[in-house]
């Protein structure tokens, strides 16, 4: 199925641009019209990592006029095996800035927009709405579902890709014309079932194979050339050296883009939705969960509460619940901090959203603190229910 071009052409190309893009201009299907559309296009790349590297470099070289880069991370030496947009001298720098420098070096005519922040439910709509098309290069399910939901709710097409070891997949999700990611994967995999690249590894060059499909599809959607991968899933097996294209149908029962959607807004917490907690943690919180409001009531009624913040020190610096003692989750899981917990007081754990505190609660209960509880929704729930003057982060 071919689709009309996503963006209108820019009024003109300069003489320098005509020289630079001559190999595109002599392709009859692209030509001046297609190149002007690329010039006018605004594309956001979510993540400047494995997939984001080749995607950004080729989108820049192709002459996409505005390229947004969103990444909150810094360049680590272990990234350089595949994230070719960064170099040795970039180690320690914010990825978004390092990637922006490479983009400018490849093509000075690109307007680069840096979003040196993490994408979350509070900024995703505002950021996405500045672009025509999204290229998703994220490596975790929580962000992936959020990208999908935001794109569908805003009516934006996006090019998705995923990589693991020797396998890759790619598709174009555009609910107006075909399925969305939820049509293909209605539910995230159970926690622990699918290891991340950090845990399971990835062949570096696989990023180029999948990233190049993503850029190819982006160019096709922007210019209206060819048949975009809407309703198709590309499955690449590097060991077999095979590409398979699988048909994906729009699911009439899709919770998001189906006939009777149940997801009509972004979810409160994508980490929760993706079950970032282990089975042990899920069991530990049963009958051991209180609300932020209940915590406040306990404190006010004079109950002897030992409130423990299991987040990291930097988060504790940003915002804290009054009376909380900082003991990061890692120190509880390792057993190192267990001696700091009193036997005779009501232990209450909390984190930012309730995921880490559930994990810590499981460890604490296993160590014999049977009456310990955690706060559902963590600091974010506290801000919402008890003290909206505190900064959410
Ligand atoms: Zn759907």
Tab-separated table of C-alpha atoms and ligand atoms in Angstrom:
chain	number	residue	atom	x	y	z
A	1	UNK	CA	0.000	0.000	0.000
A	2	UNK	CA	1.498	3.332	-1.010
A	3	UNK	CA	0.619	6.429	0.979
A	4	UNK	CA	0.719	10.138	0.188
A	5	UNK	CA	3.843	12.048	1.279
A	6	UNK	CA	3.788	12.976	4.969
A	7	UNK	CA	5.279	16.462	4.540
A	8	UNK	CA	4.959	19.294	2.086
A	9	UNK	CA	8.019	20.298	0.061
A	10	UNK	CA	10.217	23.188	1.185
A	11	UNK	CA	10.005	26.184	-1.188
A	12	UNK	CA	13.492	25.632	-2.623
A	13	UNK	CA	16.920	24.073	-2.342
A	14	UNK	CA	19.990	26.305	-2.302
A	15	UNK	CA	22.776	25.841	-4.847
A	16	UNK	CA	24.889	24.177	-2.143
A	17	UNK	CA	22.082	21.809	-1.277
A	18	UNK	CA	21.550	20.893	-4.916
A	19	UNK	CA	25.253	20.013	-5.165
A	20	UNK	CA	25.189	18.022	-1.927
A	21	UNK	CA	22.075	15.998	-2.717
A	22	UNK	CA	22.754	15.431	-6.440
A	23	UNK	CA	22.740	11.624	-6.100
A	24	UNK	CA	19.235	11.829	-4.668
A	25	UNK	CA	18.073	14.400	-7.197
A	26	UNK	CA	18.898	12.168	-10.158
A	27	UNK	CA	16.747	9.318	-8.793
A	28	UNK	CA	13.468	9.928	-10.638
A	29	UNK	CA	11.312	8.804	-7.680
A	30	UNK	CA	13.019	11.197	-5.268
A	31	UNK	CA	14.113	14.100	-7.460
A	32	UNK	CA	13.726	17.738	-6.476
A	33	UNK	CA	10.264	17.235	-5.008
A	34	UNK	CA	11.343	14.433	-2.663
A	35	UNK	CA	14.476	16.261	-1.548
A	36	UNK	CA	12.445	19.387	-0.777
A	37	UNK	CA	10.112	17.283	1.336
A	38	UNK	CA	13.090	15.892	3.269
A	39	UNK	CA	14.321	19.432	3.813
A	40	UNK	CA	10.961	20.401	5.257
A	41	UNK	CA	10.708	17.282	7.438
A	42	UNK	CA	11.025	17.238	11.208
A	43	UNK	CA	12.109	13.852	12.569
A	44	UNK	CA	12.683	12.921	16.197
A	45	UNK	CA	14.995	10.074	17.112
A	46	UNK	CA	14.204	8.582	20.505
A	47	UNK	CA	17.549	7.426	21.846
A	48	UNK	CA	21.023	8.149	20.488
A	49	UNK	CA	22.230	4.613	21.117
A	50	UNK	CA	22.577	1.484	19.015
A	51	UNK	CA	19.720	2.155	16.589
A	52	UNK	CA	19.786	5.911	17.010
A	53	UNK	CA	23.415	6.100	15.838
A	54	UNK	CA	22.988	4.891	12.247
A	55	UNK	CA	19.490	6.349	12.073
A	56	UNK	CA	20.648	9.864	12.963
A	57	UNK	CA	23.729	9.711	10.758
A	58	UNK	CA	21.833	8.638	7.646
A	59	UNK	CA	18.850	10.899	8.295
A	60	UNK	CA	21.322	13.772	8.568
A	61	UNK	CA	23.196	12.779	5.431
A	62	UNK	CA	19.914	12.378	3.551
A	63	UNK	CA	19.049	16.006	4.229
A	64	UNK	CA	16.211	15.777	6.746
A	65	UNK	CA	15.842	19.449	7.648
A	66	UNK	CA	15.163	19.171	11.363
A	67	UNK	CA	16.465	16.346	13.495
A	68	UNK	CA	15.516	16.038	17.160
A	69	UNK	CA	17.619	13.889	19.454
A	70	UNK	CA	16.285	12.778	22.814
A	71	UNK	CA	18.553	10.937	25.232
A	72	UNK	CA	19.288	11.496	28.921
A	73	UNK	CA	22.271	9.166	29.097
A	74	UNK	CA	25.999	9.831	28.831
A	75	UNK	CA	28.434	8.024	26.542
A	76	UNK	CA	30.065	5.007	28.158
A	77	UNK	CA	33.017	3.094	26.751
A	78	UNK	CA	30.824	-0.022	26.474
A	79	UNK	CA	28.585	1.875	24.018
A	80	UNK	CA	31.300	2.346	21.414
A	81	UNK	CA	31.136	-1.244	20.131
A	82	UNK	CA	27.929	-0.304	18.285
A	83	UNK	CA	26.959	3.337	18.880
A	84	UNK	CA	29.086	4.676	16.047
A	85	UNK	CA	27.780	8.230	16.256
A	86	UNK	CA	29.952	8.648	19.383
A	87	UNK	CA	33.725	8.413	19.589
A	88	UNK	CA	36.368	7.793	22.221
A	89	UNK	CA	36.661	11.477	23.095
A	90	UNK	CA	32.896	11.598	23.757
A	91	UNK	CA	33.043	9.198	26.716
A	92	UNK	CA	31.326	10.879	29.648
A	93	UNK	CA	29.511	13.450	27.488
A	94	UNK	CA	25.714	13.570	27.179
A	95	UNK	CA	24.766	11.348	24.257
A	96	UNK	CA	22.350	13.905	22.836
A	97	UNK	CA	25.130	16.495	22.607
A	98	UNK	CA	27.720	14.107	21.240
A	99	UNK	CA	25.247	12.875	18.611
A	100	UNK	CA	24.315	16.457	17.701
A	101	UNK	CA	27.991	17.268	17.036
A	102	UNK	CA	28.277	14.288	14.678
A	103	UNK	CA	25.088	15.272	12.870
A	104	UNK	CA	26.397	18.816	12.352
A	105	UNK	CA	29.688	17.438	11.077
A	106	UNK	CA	27.898	15.168	8.581
A	107	UNK	CA	25.525	17.865	7.366
A	108	UNK	CA	25.681	21.504	8.499
A	109	UNK	CA	22.343	22.238	6.815
A	110	UNK	CA	20.460	20.155	9.388
A	111	UNK	CA	18.770	22.015	12.201
A	112	UNK	CA	19.543	19.859	15.255
A	113	UNK	CA	17.309	20.012	18.318
A	114	UNK	CA	18.766	18.523	21.482
A	115	UNK	CA	16.466	17.100	24.160
A	116	UNK	CA	18.927	16.170	26.882
A	117	UNK	CA	16.270	14.609	29.071
A	118	UNK	CA	14.487	11.335	29.590
A	119	UNK	CA	11.212	10.878	27.794
A	120	UNK	CA	8.344	10.553	30.264
A	121	UNK	CA	4.581	10.802	30.337
A	122	UNK	CA	4.760	14.495	31.215
A	123	UNK	CA	6.928	15.597	28.288
A	124	UNK	CA	6.285	13.008	25.575
A	125	UNK	CA	3.270	14.724	23.998
A	126	UNK	CA	4.852	18.147	23.987
A	127	UNK	CA	8.072	16.820	22.432
A	128	UNK	CA	6.399	14.531	19.866
A	129	UNK	CA	4.047	17.272	18.722
A	130	UNK	CA	7.040	19.247	17.398
A	131	UNK	CA	7.817	16.523	14.830
A	132	UNK	CA	6.278	14.881	11.765
A	133	UNK	CA	7.731	11.438	12.361
A	134	UNK	CA	9.343	9.546	15.223
A	135	UNK	CA	12.144	7.008	14.922
A	136	UNK	CA	12.067	4.741	17.948
A	137	UNK	CA	15.442	3.417	18.987
A	138	UNK	CA	14.604	2.619	22.602
A	139	UNK	CA	15.767	-0.547	24.287
A	140	UNK	CA	13.156	-1.106	26.981
A	141	UNK	CA	9.502	-2.059	26.982
A	142	UNK	CA	8.248	0.730	29.225
A	143	UNK	CA	9.479	3.449	26.851
A	144	UNK	CA	8.447	1.457	23.803
A	145	UNK	CA	4.812	1.265	24.918
A	146	UNK	CA	4.852	4.912	25.886
A	147	UNK	CA	6.246	5.916	22.474
A	148	UNK	CA	3.536	3.851	20.792
A	149	UNK	CA	0.718	5.220	22.916
A	150	UNK	CA	1.814	8.833	22.507
A	151	UNK	CA	2.268	8.417	18.740
A	152	UNK	CA	-1.183	6.872	18.325
A	153	UNK	CA	-2.873	9.461	20.556
A	154	UNK	CA	-1.211	12.262	18.574
A	155	UNK	CA	-1.844	10.596	15.209
A	156	UNK	CA	1.891	10.434	14.378
A	157	UNK	CA	3.571	7.677	12.375
A	158	UNK	CA	6.686	6.126	13.828
A	159	UNK	CA	9.358	3.730	12.695
A	160	UNK	CA	10.118	1.074	15.244
A	161	UNK	CA	13.122	-1.189	15.519
A	162	UNK	CA	14.481	-3.685	17.996
A	163	UNK	CA	17.678	-5.703	18.244
A	164	UNK	CA	18.976	-8.593	20.323
A	165	UNK	CA	22.113	-10.649	19.752
A	166	UNK	CA	21.813	-11.669	16.048
A	167	UNK	CA	18.121	-10.859	15.591
A	168	UNK	CA	16.370	-7.693	14.623
A	169	UNK	CA	12.866	-6.486	13.834
A	170	UNK	CA	11.460	-3.332	12.302
A	171	UNK	CA	8.094	-1.911	11.341
A	172	UNK	CA	6.207	1.306	10.685
A	173	UNK	CA	3.343	1.853	13.094
A	174	UNK	CA	0.725	4.341	11.989
A	175	UNK	CA	-2.703	3.716	13.481
A	176	UNK	CA	-4.441	5.840	10.850
A	177	UNK	CA	-3.344	3.457	8.099
A	178	UNK	CA	-2.495	0.207	9.873
A	179	UNK	CA	-1.689	-1.529	13.136
A	180	UNK	CA	0.091	-0.092	16.157
A	181	UNK	CA	2.677	-1.773	18.368
A	182	UNK	CA	-0.081	-2.920	20.733
A	183	UNK	CA	-1.867	-4.671	17.846
A	184	UNK	CA	1.294	-6.727	17.410
A	185	UNK	CA	2.218	-7.032	21.094
A	186	UNK	CA	-0.898	-6.367	23.205
A	187	UNK	CA	0.986	-7.081	26.409
A	188	UNK	CA	4.574	-6.707	27.456
A	189	UNK	CA	6.460	-9.951	28.060
A	190	UNK	CA	6.566	-11.176	31.652
A	191	UNK	CA	9.434	-9.581	33.559
A	192	UNK	CA	12.648	-11.521	33.214
A	193	UNK	CA	11.486	-13.322	30.049
A	194	UNK	CA	13.213	-11.039	27.584
A	195	UNK	CA	16.705	-9.961	28.563
A	196	UNK	CA	17.906	-6.539	27.472
A	197	UNK	CA	20.927	-6.021	25.242
A	198	UNK	CA	22.817	-5.010	28.373
A	199	UNK	CA	22.100	-8.458	29.800
A	200	UNK	CA	22.084	-10.609	26.671
A	201	UNK	CA	24.373	-8.754	24.310
A	202	UNK	CA	23.988	-7.551	20.764
A	203	UNK	CA	26.158	-7.864	17.693
A	204	UNK	CA	27.223	-4.274	17.070
A	205	UNK	CA	26.696	-4.240	13.330
A	206	UNK	CA	23.119	-5.464	13.770
A	207	UNK	CA	22.317	-1.862	14.692
A	208	UNK	CA	23.286	-0.804	11.172
A	209	UNK	CA	21.098	-3.495	9.568
A	210	UNK	CA	17.987	-2.490	11.492
A	211	UNK	CA	18.802	1.223	11.681
A	212	UNK	CA	19.137	1.346	7.897
A	213	UNK	CA	15.686	-0.211	7.500
A	214	UNK	CA	14.312	2.426	9.853
A	215	UNK	CA	15.872	5.280	7.872
A	216	UNK	CA	14.732	3.784	4.568
A	217	UNK	CA	11.183	3.609	5.897
A	218	UNK	CA	11.383	7.120	7.335
A	219	UNK	CA	12.435	8.520	3.950
A	220	UNK	CA	9.653	6.597	2.202
A	221	UNK	CA	6.986	7.858	4.599
A	222	UNK	CA	8.229	11.457	4.442
A	223	UNK	CA	8.414	11.585	0.642
A	224	UNK	CA	5.598	9.206	-0.255
A	225	UNK	CA	7.951	7.003	-2.305
A	226	UNK	CA	7.335	3.260	-2.537
A	227	UNK	CA	5.341	1.153	-0.116
A	228	UNK	CA	6.085	1.808	3.541
A	229	UNK	CA	6.267	-1.043	6.032
A	230	UNK	CA	2.843	-0.194	7.452
A	231	UNK	CA	1.153	-3.479	8.347
A	232	UNK	CA	4.394	-5.378	7.873
A	233	UNK	CA	6.996	-6.680	10.277
A	234	UNK	CA	10.530	-7.148	9.015
A	235	UNK	CA	12.360	-9.954	10.794
A	236	UNK	CA	16.117	-10.164	10.270
A	237	UNK	CA	18.265	-13.140	11.250
A	238	UNK	CA	21.952	-12.336	10.876
A	239	UNK	CA	23.085	-15.940	11.454
A	240	UNK	CA	20.869	-17.233	8.642
A	241	UNK	CA	21.314	-13.978	6.745
A	242	UNK	CA	17.598	-13.906	6.074
A	243	UNK	CA	14.969	-11.208	5.964
A	244	UNK	CA	11.335	-12.221	6.334
A	245	UNK	CA	8.381	-9.911	5.976
A	246	UNK	CA	5.380	-10.872	8.074
A	247	UNK	CA	1.929	-9.364	7.647
A	248	UNK	CA	0.562	-7.642	10.741
A	249	UNK	CA	-3.108	-6.771	10.831
A	250	UNK	CA	-4.766	-4.026	12.778
A	251	UNK	CA	-6.438	-5.651	15.759
A	252	UNK	CA	-10.085	-4.527	16.006
A	253	UNK	CA	-9.826	-5.322	19.721
A	254	UNK	CA	-6.631	-3.336	20.244
A	255	UNK	CA	-6.843	-1.545	23.600
A	256	UNK	CA	-5.452	1.601	22.002
A	257	UNK	CA	-6.341	1.826	18.299
A	258	UNK	CA	-9.212	-0.703	18.176
A	259	UNK	CA	-12.921	-0.109	17.825
A	260	UNK	CA	-13.595	0.228	21.547
A	261	UNK	CA	-10.353	1.468	23.040
A	262	UNK	CA	-9.797	1.144	26.775
A	263	UNK	CA	-6.521	3.071	26.700
A	264	UNK	CA	-7.554	6.636	25.874
A	265	UNK	CA	-4.714	8.470	27.592
A	266	UNK	CA	-1.110	7.782	28.492
A	267	UNK	CA	-0.743	5.285	31.327
A	268	UNK	CA	0.160	6.560	34.784
A	269	UNK	CA	3.199	4.337	35.017
A	270	UNK	CA	4.704	2.387	32.140
A	271	UNK	CA	7.226	0.673	34.422
A	272	UNK	CA	4.314	-0.792	36.353
A	273	UNK	CA	2.513	-1.795	33.165
A	274	UNK	CA	5.610	-3.608	31.976
A	275	UNK	CA	5.820	-5.476	35.256
A	276	UNK	CA	9.301	-4.307	36.032
A	277	UNK	CA	8.978	-6.129	39.341
A	278	UNK	CA	9.895	-9.762	39.919
A	279	UNK	CA	7.505	-12.514	40.979
A	280	UNK	CA	8.975	-12.332	44.502
A	281	UNK	CA	8.205	-8.621	44.646
A	282	UNK	CA	4.690	-9.155	43.331
A	283	UNK	CA	4.089	-11.667	46.114
A	284	UNK	CA	5.737	-9.519	48.777
A	285	UNK	CA	3.415	-6.546	48.252
A	286	UNK	CA	0.196	-8.542	48.770
A	287	UNK	CA	-1.362	-7.290	52.030
A	288	UNK	CA	1.769	-5.208	52.570
A	289	UNK	CA	0.950	-2.090	50.591
A	290	UNK	CA	-0.283	1.223	51.933
A	291	UNK	CA	-1.222	4.422	50.157
A	292	UNK	CA	0.657	7.692	50.565
A	293	UNK	CA	-2.406	9.061	52.366
A	294	UNK	CA	-2.287	6.159	54.851
A	295	UNK	CA	1.398	6.845	55.493
A	296	UNK	CA	0.561	10.454	56.285
A	297	UNK	CA	-2.216	9.319	58.655
A	298	UNK	CA	0.171	6.900	60.407
A	299	UNK	CA	2.720	9.671	60.889
A	300	UNK	CA	0.126	12.107	62.218
A	301	UNK	CA	-1.413	9.564	64.590
A	302	UNK	CA	1.992	9.115	66.247
A	303	UNK	CA	2.530	5.538	65.037
A	304	UNK	CA	6.185	4.520	65.444
A	305	UNK	CA	7.036	4.409	61.745
A	306	UNK	CA	10.537	3.775	60.400
A	307	UNK	CA	10.218	5.246	56.928
A	308	UNK	CA	12.903	4.178	54.464
A	309	UNK	CA	13.564	5.756	51.090
A	310	UNK	CA	15.157	3.058	48.897
A	311	UNK	CA	15.999	5.394	46.018
A	312	UNK	CA	19.476	6.720	45.231
A	313	UNK	CA	21.111	9.636	47.049
A	314	UNK	CA	20.716	11.987	44.068
A	315	UNK	CA	16.970	11.371	43.977
A	316	UNK	CA	16.758	11.901	47.732
A	317	UNK	CA	18.437	15.259	47.167
A	318	UNK	CA	15.784	16.292	44.652
A	319	UNK	CA	12.722	15.502	46.742
A	320	UNK	CA	12.017	13.479	49.882
A	321	UNK	CA	9.119	12.504	52.086
A	322	UNK	CA	9.577	14.150	55.516
A	323	UNK	CA	11.039	11.769	58.084
A	324	UNK	CA	12.449	9.322	55.544
A	325	UNK	CA	15.828	7.659	56.034
A	326	UNK	CA	17.812	6.949	52.875
A	327	UNK	CA	18.870	3.322	52.405
A	328	UNK	CA	19.303	2.592	48.657
A	329	UNK	CA	17.729	-0.611	47.358
A	330	UNK	CA	21.078	-2.140	46.424
A	331	UNK	CA	22.240	-2.070	50.042
A	332	UNK	CA	19.091	-3.892	51.128
A	333	UNK	CA	19.311	-6.503	48.376
A	334	UNK	CA	22.969	-7.190	49.169
A	335	UNK	CA	22.124	-7.589	52.849
A	336	UNK	CA	24.650	-4.899	53.745
A	337	UNK	CA	22.069	-2.539	55.275
A	338	UNK	CA	19.872	-5.069	57.075
A	339	UNK	CA	21.394	-4.251	60.472
A	340	UNK	CA	20.048	-0.703	60.169
A	341	UNK	CA	16.445	-1.928	60.310
A	342	UNK	CA	14.859	-1.985	63.775
A	343	UNK	CA	12.937	-5.085	64.948
A	344	UNK	CA	10.370	-3.184	67.013
A	345	UNK	CA	9.126	-0.424	64.711
A	346	UNK	CA	6.729	-0.376	61.776
A	347	UNK	CA	8.947	-0.419	58.691
A	348	UNK	CA	7.609	1.429	55.647
A	349	UNK	CA	9.571	1.434	52.389
A	350	UNK	CA	9.091	3.767	49.481
A	351	UNK	CA	10.777	4.688	46.204
A	352	UNK	CA	9.729	6.881	43.284
A	353	UNK	CA	6.878	4.856	41.823
A	354	UNK	CA	6.642	1.686	43.902
A	355	UNK	CA	8.702	-0.699	41.766
A	356	UNK	CA	12.024	-0.575	43.572
A	357	UNK	CA	10.372	-0.540	47.000
A	358	UNK	CA	8.521	-3.739	46.060
A	359	UNK	CA	11.843	-5.423	45.248
A	360	UNK	CA	13.360	-4.185	48.498
A	361	UNK	CA	10.288	-5.331	50.413
A	362	UNK	CA	10.708	-8.866	49.078
A	363	UNK	CA	14.320	-8.934	50.327
A	364	UNK	CA	13.372	-7.481	53.685
A	365	UNK	CA	10.552	-9.981	54.232
A	366	UNK	CA	12.855	-12.822	53.261
A	367	UNK	CA	15.244	-11.551	55.947
A	368	UNK	CA	12.505	-11.888	58.571
A	369	UNK	CA	10.882	-8.451	58.659
A	370	UNK	CA	7.438	-9.922	58.066
A	371	UNK	CA	5.409	-6.816	58.965
A	372	UNK	CA	7.199	-4.396	56.658
A	373	UNK	CA	5.063	-2.610	54.069
A	374	UNK	CA	5.685	-0.334	51.094
A	375	UNK	CA	3.959	2.743	49.700
A	376	UNK	CA	2.009	2.255	46.510
A	377	UNK	CA	3.127	4.796	43.934
A	378	UNK	CA	6.025	6.055	46.063
A	379	UNK	CA	7.081	9.697	46.081
A	380	UNK	CA	4.935	10.443	43.050
A	381	UNK	CA	1.817	9.302	44.921
A	382	UNK	CA	2.883	11.320	47.974
A	383	UNK	CA	3.150	14.462	45.855
A	384	UNK	CA	-0.232	13.801	44.303
A	385	UNK	CA	-2.131	12.792	47.433
A	386	UNK	CA	-0.391	14.657	50.224
A	387	UNK	CA	1.851	17.513	49.168
A	388	UNK	CA	1.500	18.863	45.610
A	389	UNK	CA	3.980	21.654	46.442
A	390	UNK	CA	6.885	19.214	46.212
A	391	UNK	CA	8.720	18.898	42.862
A	392	UNK	CA	7.917	15.811	40.789
A	393	UNK	CA	10.947	14.639	38.850
B	1	LIG	ZN1	-3.359	-1.050	17.921
